[in-house]
Short mmCIF file of C-alpha atoms in Angstrom, two decimals:
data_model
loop_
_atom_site.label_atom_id
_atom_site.label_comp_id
_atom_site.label_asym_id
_atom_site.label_seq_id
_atom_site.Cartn_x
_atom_site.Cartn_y
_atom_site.Cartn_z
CA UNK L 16 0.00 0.00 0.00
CA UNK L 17 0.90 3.84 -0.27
CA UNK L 18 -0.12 7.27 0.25
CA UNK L 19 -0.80 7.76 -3.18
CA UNK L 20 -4.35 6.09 -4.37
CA UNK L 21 -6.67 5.81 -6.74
CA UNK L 22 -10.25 8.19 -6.89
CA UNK L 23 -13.08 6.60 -6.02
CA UNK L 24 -15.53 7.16 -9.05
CA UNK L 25 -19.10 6.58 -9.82
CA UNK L 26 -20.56 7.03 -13.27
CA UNK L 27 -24.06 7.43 -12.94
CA UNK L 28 -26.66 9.90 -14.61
CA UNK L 29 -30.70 9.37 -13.30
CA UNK L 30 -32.08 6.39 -15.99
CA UNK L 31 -35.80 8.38 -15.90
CA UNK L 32 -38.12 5.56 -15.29
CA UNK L 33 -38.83 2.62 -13.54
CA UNK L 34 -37.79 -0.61 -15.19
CA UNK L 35 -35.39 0.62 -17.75
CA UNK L 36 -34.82 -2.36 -20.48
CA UNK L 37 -30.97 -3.60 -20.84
CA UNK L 38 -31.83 -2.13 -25.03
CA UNK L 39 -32.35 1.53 -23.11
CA UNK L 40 -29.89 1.76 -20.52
CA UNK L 41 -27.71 0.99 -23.46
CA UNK L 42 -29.34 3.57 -25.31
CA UNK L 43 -29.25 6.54 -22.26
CA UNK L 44 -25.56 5.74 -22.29
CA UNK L 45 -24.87 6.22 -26.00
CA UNK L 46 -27.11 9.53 -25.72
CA UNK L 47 -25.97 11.13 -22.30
CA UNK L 48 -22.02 10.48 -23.20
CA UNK L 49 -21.43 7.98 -20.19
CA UNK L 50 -18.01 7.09 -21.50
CA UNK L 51 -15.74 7.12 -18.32
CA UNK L 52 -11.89 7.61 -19.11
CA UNK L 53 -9.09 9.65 -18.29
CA UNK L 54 -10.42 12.75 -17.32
CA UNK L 55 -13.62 10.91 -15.21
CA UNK L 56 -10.02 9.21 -13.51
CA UNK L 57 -8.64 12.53 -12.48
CA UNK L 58 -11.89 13.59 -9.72
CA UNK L 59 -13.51 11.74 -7.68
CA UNK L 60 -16.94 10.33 -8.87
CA UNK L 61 -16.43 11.80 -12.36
CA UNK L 62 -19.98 13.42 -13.89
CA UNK L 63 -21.63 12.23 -10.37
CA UNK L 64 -24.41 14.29 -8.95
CA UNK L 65 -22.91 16.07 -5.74
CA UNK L 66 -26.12 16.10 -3.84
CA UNK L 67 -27.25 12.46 -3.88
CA UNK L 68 -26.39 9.21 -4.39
CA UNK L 69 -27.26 7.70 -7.41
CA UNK L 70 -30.63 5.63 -8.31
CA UNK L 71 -29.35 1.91 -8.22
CA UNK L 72 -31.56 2.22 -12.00
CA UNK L 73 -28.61 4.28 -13.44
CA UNK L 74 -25.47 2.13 -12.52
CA UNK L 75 -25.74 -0.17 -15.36
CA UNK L 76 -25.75 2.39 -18.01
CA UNK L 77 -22.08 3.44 -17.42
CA UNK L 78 -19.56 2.12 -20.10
CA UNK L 79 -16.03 2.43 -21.09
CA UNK L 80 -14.61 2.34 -24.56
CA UNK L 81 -12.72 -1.13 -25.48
CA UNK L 82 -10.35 0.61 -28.30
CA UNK L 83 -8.38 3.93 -27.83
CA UNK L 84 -4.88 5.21 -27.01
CA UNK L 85 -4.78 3.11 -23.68
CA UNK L 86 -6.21 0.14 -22.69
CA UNK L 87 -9.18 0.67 -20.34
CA UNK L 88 -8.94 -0.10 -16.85
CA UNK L 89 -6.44 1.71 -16.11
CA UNK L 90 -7.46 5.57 -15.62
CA UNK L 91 -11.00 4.55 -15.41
CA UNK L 92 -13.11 5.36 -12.30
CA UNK L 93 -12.56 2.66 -9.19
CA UNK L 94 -15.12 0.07 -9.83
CA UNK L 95 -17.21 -1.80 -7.21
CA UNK L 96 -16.20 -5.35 -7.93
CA UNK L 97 -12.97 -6.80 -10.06
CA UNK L 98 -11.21 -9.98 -10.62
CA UNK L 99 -7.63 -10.66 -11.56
CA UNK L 100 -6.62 -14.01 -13.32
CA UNK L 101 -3.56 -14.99 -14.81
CA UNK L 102 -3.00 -17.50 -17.56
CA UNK L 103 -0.15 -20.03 -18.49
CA UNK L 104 0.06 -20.98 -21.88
CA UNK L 105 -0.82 -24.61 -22.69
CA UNK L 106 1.94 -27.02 -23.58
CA UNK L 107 3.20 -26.85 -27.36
CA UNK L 108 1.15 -23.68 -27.34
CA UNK L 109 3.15 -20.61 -29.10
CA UNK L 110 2.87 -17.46 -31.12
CA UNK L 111 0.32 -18.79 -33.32
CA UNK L 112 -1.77 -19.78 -30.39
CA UNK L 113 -1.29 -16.67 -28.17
CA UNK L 114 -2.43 -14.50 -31.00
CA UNK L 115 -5.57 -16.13 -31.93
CA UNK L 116 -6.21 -16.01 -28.19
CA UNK L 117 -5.77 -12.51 -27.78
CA UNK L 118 -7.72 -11.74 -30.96
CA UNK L 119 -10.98 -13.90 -29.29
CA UNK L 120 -9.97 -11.90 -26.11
CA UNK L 121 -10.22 -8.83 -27.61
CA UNK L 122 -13.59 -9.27 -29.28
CA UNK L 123 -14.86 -10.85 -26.63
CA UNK L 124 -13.94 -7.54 -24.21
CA UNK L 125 -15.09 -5.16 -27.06
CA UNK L 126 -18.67 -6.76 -27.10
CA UNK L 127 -19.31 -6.89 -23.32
CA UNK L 128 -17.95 -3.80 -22.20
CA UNK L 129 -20.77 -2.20 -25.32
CA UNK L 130 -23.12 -4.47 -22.97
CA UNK L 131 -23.66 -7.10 -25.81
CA UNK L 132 -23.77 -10.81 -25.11
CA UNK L 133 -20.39 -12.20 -25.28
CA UNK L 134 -20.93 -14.15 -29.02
CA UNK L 135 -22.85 -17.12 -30.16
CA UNK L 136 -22.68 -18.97 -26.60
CA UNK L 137 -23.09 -16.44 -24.53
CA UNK L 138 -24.36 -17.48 -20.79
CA UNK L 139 -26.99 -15.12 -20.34
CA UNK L 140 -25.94 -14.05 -16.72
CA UNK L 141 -25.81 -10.62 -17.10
CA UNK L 142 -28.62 -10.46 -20.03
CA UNK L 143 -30.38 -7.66 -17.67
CA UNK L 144 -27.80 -5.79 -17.42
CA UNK L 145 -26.03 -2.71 -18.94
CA UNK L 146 -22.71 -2.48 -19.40
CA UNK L 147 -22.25 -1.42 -16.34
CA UNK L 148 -18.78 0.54 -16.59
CA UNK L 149 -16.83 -2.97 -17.27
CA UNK L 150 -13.47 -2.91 -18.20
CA UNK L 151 -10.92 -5.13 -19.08
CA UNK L 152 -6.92 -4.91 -19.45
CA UNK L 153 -4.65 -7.48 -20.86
CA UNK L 154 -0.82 -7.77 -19.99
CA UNK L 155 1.81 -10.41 -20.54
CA UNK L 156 4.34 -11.82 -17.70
CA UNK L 157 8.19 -12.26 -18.40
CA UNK L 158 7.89 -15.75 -19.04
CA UNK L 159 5.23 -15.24 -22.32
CA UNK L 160 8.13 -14.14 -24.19
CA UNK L 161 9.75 -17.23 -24.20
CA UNK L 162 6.93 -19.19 -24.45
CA UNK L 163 6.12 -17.55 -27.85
CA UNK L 164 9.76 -17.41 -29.00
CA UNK L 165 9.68 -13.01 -28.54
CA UNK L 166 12.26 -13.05 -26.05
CA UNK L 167 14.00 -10.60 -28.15
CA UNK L 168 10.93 -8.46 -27.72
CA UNK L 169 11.14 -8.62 -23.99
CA UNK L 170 11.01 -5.27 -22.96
CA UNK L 171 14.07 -4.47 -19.79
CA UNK L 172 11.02 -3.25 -17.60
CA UNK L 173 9.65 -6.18 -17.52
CA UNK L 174 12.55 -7.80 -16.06
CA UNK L 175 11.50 -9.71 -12.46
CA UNK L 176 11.04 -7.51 -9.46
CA UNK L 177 13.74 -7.50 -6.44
CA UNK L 178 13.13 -9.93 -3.13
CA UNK L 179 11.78 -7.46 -0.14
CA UNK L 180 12.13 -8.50 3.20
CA UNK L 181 8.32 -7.85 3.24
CA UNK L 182 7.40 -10.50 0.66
CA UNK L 183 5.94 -14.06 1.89
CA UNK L 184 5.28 -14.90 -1.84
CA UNK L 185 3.19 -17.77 -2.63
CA UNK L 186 4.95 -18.83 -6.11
CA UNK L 187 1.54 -20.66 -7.52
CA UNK L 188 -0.54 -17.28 -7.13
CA UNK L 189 2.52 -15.24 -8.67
CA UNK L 190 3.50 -13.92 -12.29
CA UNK L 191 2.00 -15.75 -15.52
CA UNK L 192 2.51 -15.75 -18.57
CA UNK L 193 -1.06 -13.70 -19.03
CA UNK L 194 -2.62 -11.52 -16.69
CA UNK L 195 -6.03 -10.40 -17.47
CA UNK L 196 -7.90 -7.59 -15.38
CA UNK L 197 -11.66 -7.01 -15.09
CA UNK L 198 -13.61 -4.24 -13.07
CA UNK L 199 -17.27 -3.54 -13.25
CA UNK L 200 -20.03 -1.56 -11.01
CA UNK L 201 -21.90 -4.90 -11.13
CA UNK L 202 -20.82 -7.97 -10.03
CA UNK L 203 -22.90 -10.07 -12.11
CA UNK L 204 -21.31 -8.36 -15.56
CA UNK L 205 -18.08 -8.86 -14.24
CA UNK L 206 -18.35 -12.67 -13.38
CA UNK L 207 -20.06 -12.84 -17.03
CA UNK L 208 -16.97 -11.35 -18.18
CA UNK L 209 -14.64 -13.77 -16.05
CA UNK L 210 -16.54 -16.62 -17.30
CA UNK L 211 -16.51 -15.68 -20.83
CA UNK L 212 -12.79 -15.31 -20.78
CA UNK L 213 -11.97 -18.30 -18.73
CA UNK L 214 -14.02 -20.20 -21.72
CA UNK L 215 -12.43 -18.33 -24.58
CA UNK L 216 -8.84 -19.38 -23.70
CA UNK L 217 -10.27 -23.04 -24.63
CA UNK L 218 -7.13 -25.77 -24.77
CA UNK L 219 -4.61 -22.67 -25.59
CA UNK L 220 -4.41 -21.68 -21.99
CA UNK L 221 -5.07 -22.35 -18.52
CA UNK L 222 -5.89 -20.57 -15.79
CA UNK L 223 -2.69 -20.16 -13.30
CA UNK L 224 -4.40 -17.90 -10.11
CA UNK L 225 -7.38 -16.09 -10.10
CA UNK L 226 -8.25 -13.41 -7.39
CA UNK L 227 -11.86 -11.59 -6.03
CA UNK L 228 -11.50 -8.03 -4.97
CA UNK L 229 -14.35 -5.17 -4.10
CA UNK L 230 -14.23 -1.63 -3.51
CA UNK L 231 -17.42 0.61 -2.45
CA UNK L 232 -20.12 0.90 -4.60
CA UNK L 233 -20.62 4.24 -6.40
CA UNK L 234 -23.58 6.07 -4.91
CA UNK L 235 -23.00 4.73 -1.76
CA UNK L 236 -21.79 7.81 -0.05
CA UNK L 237 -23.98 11.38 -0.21
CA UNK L 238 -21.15 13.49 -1.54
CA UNK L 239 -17.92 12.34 -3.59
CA UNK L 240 -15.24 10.95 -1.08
CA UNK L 241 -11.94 8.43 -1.56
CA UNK L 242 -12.25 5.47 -0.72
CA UNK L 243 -10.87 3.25 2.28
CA UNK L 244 -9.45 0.42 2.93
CA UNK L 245 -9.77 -2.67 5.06
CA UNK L 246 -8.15 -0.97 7.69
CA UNK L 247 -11.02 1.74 8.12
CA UNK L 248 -8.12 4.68 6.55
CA UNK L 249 -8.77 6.57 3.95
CA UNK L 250 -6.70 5.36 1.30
CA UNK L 251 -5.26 7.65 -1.02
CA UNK L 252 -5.49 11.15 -1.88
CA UNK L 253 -2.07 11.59 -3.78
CA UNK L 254 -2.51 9.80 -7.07
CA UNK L 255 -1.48 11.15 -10.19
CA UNK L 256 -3.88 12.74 -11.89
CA UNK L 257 -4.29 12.62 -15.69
CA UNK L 258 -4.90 16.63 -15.99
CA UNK L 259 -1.08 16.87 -14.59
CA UNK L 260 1.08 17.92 -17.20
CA UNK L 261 3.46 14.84 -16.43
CA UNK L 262 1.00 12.73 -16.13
CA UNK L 263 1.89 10.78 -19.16
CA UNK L 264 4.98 10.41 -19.02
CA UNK L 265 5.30 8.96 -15.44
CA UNK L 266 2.72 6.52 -15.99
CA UNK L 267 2.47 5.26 -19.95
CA UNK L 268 5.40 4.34 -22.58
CA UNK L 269 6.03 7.36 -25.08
CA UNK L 270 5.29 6.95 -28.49
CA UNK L 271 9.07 7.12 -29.64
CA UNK L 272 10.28 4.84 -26.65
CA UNK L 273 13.72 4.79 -25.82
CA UNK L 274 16.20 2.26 -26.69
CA UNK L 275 15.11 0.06 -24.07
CA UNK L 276 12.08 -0.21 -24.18
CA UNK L 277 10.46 -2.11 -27.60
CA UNK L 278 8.02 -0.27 -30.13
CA UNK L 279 4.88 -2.37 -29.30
CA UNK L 280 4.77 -1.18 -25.57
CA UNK L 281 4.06 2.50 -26.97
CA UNK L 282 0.83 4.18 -25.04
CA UNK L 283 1.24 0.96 -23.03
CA UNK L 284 2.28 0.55 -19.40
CA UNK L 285 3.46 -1.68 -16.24
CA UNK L 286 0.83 -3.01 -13.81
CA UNK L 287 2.47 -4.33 -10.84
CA UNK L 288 0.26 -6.80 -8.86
CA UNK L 289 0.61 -7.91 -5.34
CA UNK L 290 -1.71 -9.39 -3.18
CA UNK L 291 -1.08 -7.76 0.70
CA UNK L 292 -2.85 -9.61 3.13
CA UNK L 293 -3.86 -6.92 6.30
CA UNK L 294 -3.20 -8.80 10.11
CA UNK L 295 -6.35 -6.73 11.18
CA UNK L 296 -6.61 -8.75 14.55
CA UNK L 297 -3.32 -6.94 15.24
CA UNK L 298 -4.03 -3.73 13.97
CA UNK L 299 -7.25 -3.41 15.43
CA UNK L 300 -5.66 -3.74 18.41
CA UNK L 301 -4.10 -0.60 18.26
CA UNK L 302 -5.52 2.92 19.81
CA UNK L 303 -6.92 5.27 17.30
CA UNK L 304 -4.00 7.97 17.73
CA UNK L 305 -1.71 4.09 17.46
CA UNK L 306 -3.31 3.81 14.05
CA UNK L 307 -2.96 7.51 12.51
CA UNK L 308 0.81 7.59 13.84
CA UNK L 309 1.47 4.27 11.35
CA UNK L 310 -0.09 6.12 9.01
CA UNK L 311 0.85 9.55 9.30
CA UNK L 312 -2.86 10.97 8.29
CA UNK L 313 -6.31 10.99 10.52
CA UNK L 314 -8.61 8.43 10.31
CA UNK L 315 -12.08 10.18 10.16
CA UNK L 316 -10.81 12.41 6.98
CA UNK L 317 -8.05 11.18 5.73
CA UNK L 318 -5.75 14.66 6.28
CA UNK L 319 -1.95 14.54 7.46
CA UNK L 320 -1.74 14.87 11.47
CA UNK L 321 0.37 18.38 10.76
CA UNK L 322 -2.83 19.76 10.00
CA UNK L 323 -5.51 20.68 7.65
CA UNK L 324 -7.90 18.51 5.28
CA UNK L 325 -7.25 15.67 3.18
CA UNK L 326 -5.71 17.48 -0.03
CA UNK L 327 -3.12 19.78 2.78
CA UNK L 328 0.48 19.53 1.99
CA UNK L 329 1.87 17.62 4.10
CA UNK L 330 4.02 19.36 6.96
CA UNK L 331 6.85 16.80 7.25
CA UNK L 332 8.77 19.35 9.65
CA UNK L 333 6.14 20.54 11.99
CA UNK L 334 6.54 19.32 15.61
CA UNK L 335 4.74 18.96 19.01
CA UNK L 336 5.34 21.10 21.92
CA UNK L 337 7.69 18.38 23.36
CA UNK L 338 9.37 18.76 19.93
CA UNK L 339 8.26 15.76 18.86
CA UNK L 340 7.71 15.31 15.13
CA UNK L 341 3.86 15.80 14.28
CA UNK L 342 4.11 13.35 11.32
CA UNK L 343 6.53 10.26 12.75
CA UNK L 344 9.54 9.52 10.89
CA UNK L 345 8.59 6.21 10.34
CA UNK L 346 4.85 7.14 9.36
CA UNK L 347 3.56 4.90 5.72
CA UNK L 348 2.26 8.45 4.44
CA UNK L 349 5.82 10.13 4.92
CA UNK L 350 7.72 7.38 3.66
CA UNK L 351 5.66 6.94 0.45
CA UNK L 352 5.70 10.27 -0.92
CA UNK L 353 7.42 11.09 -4.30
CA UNK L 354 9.43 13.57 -3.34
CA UNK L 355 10.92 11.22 -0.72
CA UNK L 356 11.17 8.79 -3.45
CA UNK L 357 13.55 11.04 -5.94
CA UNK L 358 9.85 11.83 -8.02
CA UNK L 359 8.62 8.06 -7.91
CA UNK L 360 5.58 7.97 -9.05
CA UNK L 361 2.29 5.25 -10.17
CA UNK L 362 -1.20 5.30 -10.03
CA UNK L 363 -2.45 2.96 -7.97
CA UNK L 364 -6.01 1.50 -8.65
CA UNK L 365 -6.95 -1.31 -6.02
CA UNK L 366 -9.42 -3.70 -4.85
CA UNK L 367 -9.99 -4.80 -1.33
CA UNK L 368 -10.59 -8.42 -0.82
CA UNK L 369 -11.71 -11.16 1.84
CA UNK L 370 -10.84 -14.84 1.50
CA UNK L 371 -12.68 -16.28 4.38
CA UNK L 372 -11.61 -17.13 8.35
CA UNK L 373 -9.38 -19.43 8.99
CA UNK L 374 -9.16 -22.30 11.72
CA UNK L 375 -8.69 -20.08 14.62
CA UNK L 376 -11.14 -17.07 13.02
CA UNK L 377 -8.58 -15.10 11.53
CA UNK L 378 -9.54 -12.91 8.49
CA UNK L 379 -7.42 -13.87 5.33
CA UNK L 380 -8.39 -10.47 3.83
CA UNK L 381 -6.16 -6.94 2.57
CA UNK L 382 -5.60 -5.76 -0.66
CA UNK L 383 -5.27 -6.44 -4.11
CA UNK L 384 -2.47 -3.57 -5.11
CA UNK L 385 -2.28 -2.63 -8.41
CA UNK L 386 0.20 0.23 -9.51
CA UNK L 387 0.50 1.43 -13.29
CA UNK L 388 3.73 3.57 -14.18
CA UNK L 389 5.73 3.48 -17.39
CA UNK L 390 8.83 2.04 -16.22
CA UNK L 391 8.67 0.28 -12.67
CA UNK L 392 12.29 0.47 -11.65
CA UNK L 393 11.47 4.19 -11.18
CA UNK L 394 7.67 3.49 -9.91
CA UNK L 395 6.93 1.00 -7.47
CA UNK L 396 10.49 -0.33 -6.75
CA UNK L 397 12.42 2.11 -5.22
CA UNK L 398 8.81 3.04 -3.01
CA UNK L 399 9.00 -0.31 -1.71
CA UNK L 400 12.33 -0.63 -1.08
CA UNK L 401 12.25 2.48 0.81
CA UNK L 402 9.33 1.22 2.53
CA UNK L 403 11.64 -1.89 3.58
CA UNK L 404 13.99 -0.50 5.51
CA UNK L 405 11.63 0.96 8.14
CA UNK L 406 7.99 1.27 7.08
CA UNK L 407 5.73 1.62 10.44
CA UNK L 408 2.72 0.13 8.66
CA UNK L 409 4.48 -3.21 7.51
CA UNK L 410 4.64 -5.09 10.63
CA UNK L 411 0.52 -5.02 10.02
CA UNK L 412 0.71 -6.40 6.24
CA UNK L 413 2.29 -9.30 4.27
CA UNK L 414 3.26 -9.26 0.69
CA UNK L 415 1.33 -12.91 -0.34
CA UNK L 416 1.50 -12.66 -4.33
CA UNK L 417 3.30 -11.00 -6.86
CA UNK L 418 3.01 -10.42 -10.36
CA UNK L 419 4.93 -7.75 -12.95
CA UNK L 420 3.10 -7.24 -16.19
CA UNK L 421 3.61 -5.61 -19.34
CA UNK L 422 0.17 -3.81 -20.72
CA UNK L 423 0.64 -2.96 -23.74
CA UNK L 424 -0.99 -0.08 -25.42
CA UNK L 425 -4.84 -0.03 -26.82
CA UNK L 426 -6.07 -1.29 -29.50
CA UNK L 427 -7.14 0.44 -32.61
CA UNK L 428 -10.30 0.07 -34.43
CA UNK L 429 -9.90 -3.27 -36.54
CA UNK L 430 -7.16 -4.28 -33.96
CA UNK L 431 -6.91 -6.56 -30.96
CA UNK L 432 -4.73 -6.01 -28.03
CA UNK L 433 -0.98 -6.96 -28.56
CA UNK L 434 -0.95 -6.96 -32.44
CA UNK L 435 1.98 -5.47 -32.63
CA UNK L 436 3.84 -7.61 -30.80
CA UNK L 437 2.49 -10.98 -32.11
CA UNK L 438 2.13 -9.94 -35.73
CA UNK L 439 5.02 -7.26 -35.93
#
C-alpha cells in the first residue's frame, strides 16, 4: 500500500423511469455520453451528482470504450467489484496460439464492455444488465516471451522484481505468462466477463491464479469521497492525476520509446500486482492515535496529522510542543511520498478483498495492489524498497503474491490487443 491512491468514481446519470430495459440503458448511455476515461479518472466520482447518491436504476448504463490510445482499466473510475486471473500458456502452445487467443480476447472484451452478449454462446448471466462501466486490461508476464519465441521483444522493464524482506510470496498465485484484469459496477457483468474469458482461452491456456477483490459501490456515499481500505483509513489522496502535465509520461510508454524499451509497448504501461494480506486482529488492536501515527494521516478524513484537510500539503517538519515530530519519521504516508522517493511515481487503482476465516477465526483479507507507471524500476520499486527498511505500517501487512506485467498499449479500431507484438 501507499499514500498515493486511486479516486473513487461513480458514473451514474438518473435512468428516468422505472424498469429501464438492458436495449435503453444501453441507449441513455450512447445519448448522455457515459463514456468514463481519463479525465472521469482525475476527480472523484467523475460526472456524479454532488447532492445524492445515485438511483441503483442508473449504474448499469455506465460504459467504457474497449479501443483507444490506452487500454481501459487503467485511468477509469474505481469500480465496485474486479477480478484478476492470470494464464499459463498450454503445452506446445506458441505465437500462433497466443495471438488467436488474444484476438478472441479482444472481441470478446469489445462486445461486453458495449453491454452485448459475449458471441454465439453467450451465458446469459448478465442479459439484464447494462454495461455497467466494465473494463478489461490485458498484460503479458516475463515468461510469455519465451513461451512464444519473442524473447528478443522482452522489454528491460519487464525484467522480475527484487526480493523485499516484506514478501511471503506464494509462487503458484505469482506472475504468468497472461494476466487479465476485469472491473465492473456490477458484479454479475463482471463474473459474465470472467466466465466468458476463462471459456475463450479453450485448450490454448489455462488458468494459473485467479483473485476476487471489491471496492465501495458508487452512490454509496452522499457526496464524492476516496475510498478506504480494510483498515477503516482513507486510502489515497495523492494519485497522479491525468490533468497533470506529467501525467503521461510517469505513468504510460512514449510513443518514440527509448532504446530500451520495444516499439509495441508505446501508449502501453506496467501493472504491478501484489496481493497484501492486512493482520487486522493486530491492527485493530491498536488505539486510534496508534493507528494515525502508522499512518501519518487521521482516520475520520483522511488529512496529514500536521494539519488541515485531506488534499493539505503535508508538513513533514512541523513538531509537538515536546518537539516531537507531528508526522513520525517512520509514518507509511511520509515514507511513500514522491518527493521522498527522488519523483517516484504510479497510479495505484486497487481492490480490497476477503478470502474467508481461517481455523482459529482469523480474516485472510487486505488488498489487491495494483500500480501502473511506465517504467517500474522508477515506480513501485524504489517506493517499496524504501518502505523496507523501516515502514511503520508493515509489521501489520504481508506481501502474499506477486506479479509484474507488461500492458501494452490499446487497440485500434480493426485491432486486438498486442498486435503489434504478435504480428510485428
Amino acid at each position: 500500500m501507499s499514500d498515493q491512491s486511486t479516486p473513487e468514481a461513480t458514473n451514474a446519470e438518473t435512468a428516468a423511469r422505472e424498469g429501464v430495459s438492458r436495449r435503453r440503458l444501453l441507449g441513455t448511455a450512447g445519448a448522455t455520453g457515459l463514456v468514463l476515461g481519463a479525465a472521469g479518472g482525475a476527480t472523484g466520482y467523475a460526472a456524479a451528482p454532488s447532492t445524492a447518491a445515485a438511483p441503483l436504476t442508473s449504474l448499469g448504463s455506465g460504459r467504457a470504450m474497449f479501443h483507444g490510445k490506452h487500454q481501459p482499466g487503467i485511468t477509469d473510475p474505481m469500480q465496485a467489484c474486479g477480478h484478476l486471473v492470470a494464464f499459463d500458456l498450454a503445452a506446445g502452445a506458441g505465437r500462433k496460439e497466443a495471438a488467436a487467443l488474444l484476438r478472441r480476447w479482444s472481441d470478446t472484451a469489445r462486445r461486453l464492455m458495449a453491454g452485448e452478449p459475449s458471441g454465439t454462446r453467450d451465458t446469459d448471466v448478465a442479459r439484464d444488465s447494462g454495461p455497467s462501466s466494465l473494463t478489461v486490461t490485458f498484460g503479458f508476464g516475463y515468461s510469455f516471451f519465451g513461451r512464444t519465441g519473442l524473447d528478443g521483444q522482452r522489454p528491460v522493464a519487464l525484467d522480475p522484481l527484487p526480493d523485499f524482506s516484506s514478501d511471503h510470496l506464494d509462487k503458484n498465485r505469482s506472475n504468468g505468462d497472461l494476466w487479465v484484469q476485469i472491473g465492473a459496477d456490477d458484479s454479475l457483468v463482471a463474473f459474465h466477463a470472467l466466465r466468458a474469458l476463462q471459456r475463450d482461452a479453450g485448450a490454448a491456456a489455462r488458468v494459473r491464479w485467479q483473485m476476487n477483490g471489491f471496492n465501495r459501490s458508487p452512490g454509496a456515499t452522499s457526496r464524492p469521497m476516496t475510498a478506504r481500505n480494510l483498515m477503516g483509513q482513507v486510502d489515497g489522496t495523492r494519485n497522479p492525476k491525468p490533468s497533470e502535465a506529467d501525467f503521461d509520461r510517469r505513468i504510460f510508454v512514449p510513443e518514440q520509446p527509448g532504446r530500451n524499451e520495444r516499439a509495441w509497448m508505446a501508449n502501453g504501461s506496467y501493472a504491478v500486482v501484489r496481493r497484501i494480506r492486512m493482520l487486522l486482529d493486530d491492527w485493530e488492536k491498536l488505539s486510534l492515535k496508534g493507528q494515525e501515527d502508522v499512518i501519518g494521516r487521521r482516520k475520520s478524513d483522511g488529512a496529514p496529522l500536521s494539519g488541515g484537510g485531506e488534499t493539505t500539503e503535508m508538513d513533514l517538519e512541523k513538531t509537538d510542543k515536546a518537539g516531537n515530530l507531528v508526522v513520525p519519521v517512520n509514518a507509511h504516508a511520509r515514507i511513500t511520498r514522491p518527493d521522498q522517493n527522488g519523483g517516484a511515481a504510479m497510479v495505484r487503482r486497487p481492490f480490497s478483498y476477503h478470502d474467508g476465516f481461517d481455523a482459529d477465526g482469523v480474516p485472510d483479507a487486505g488488498l489487491l495492489f495494483i500500480c501502473w507507471q511506465a517504467d517500474p524500476l522508477r515506480g513501485f520499486v524504489p517506493v517499496q524498497r524504501k518502505l523496507d527498511r523501516g515502514d511503520a505500517l508493515s509489521q501489520f501487512i504481508r506481501h502474499e503474491a506477486s506479479g509484474l506485467f507488461a500492458v501494452p498499449g490499446g487497440a485500434a479500431e480493426g485491432e486486438y490487443v498486442g498486435q503489434r507484438l504478435l504480428e510485428g
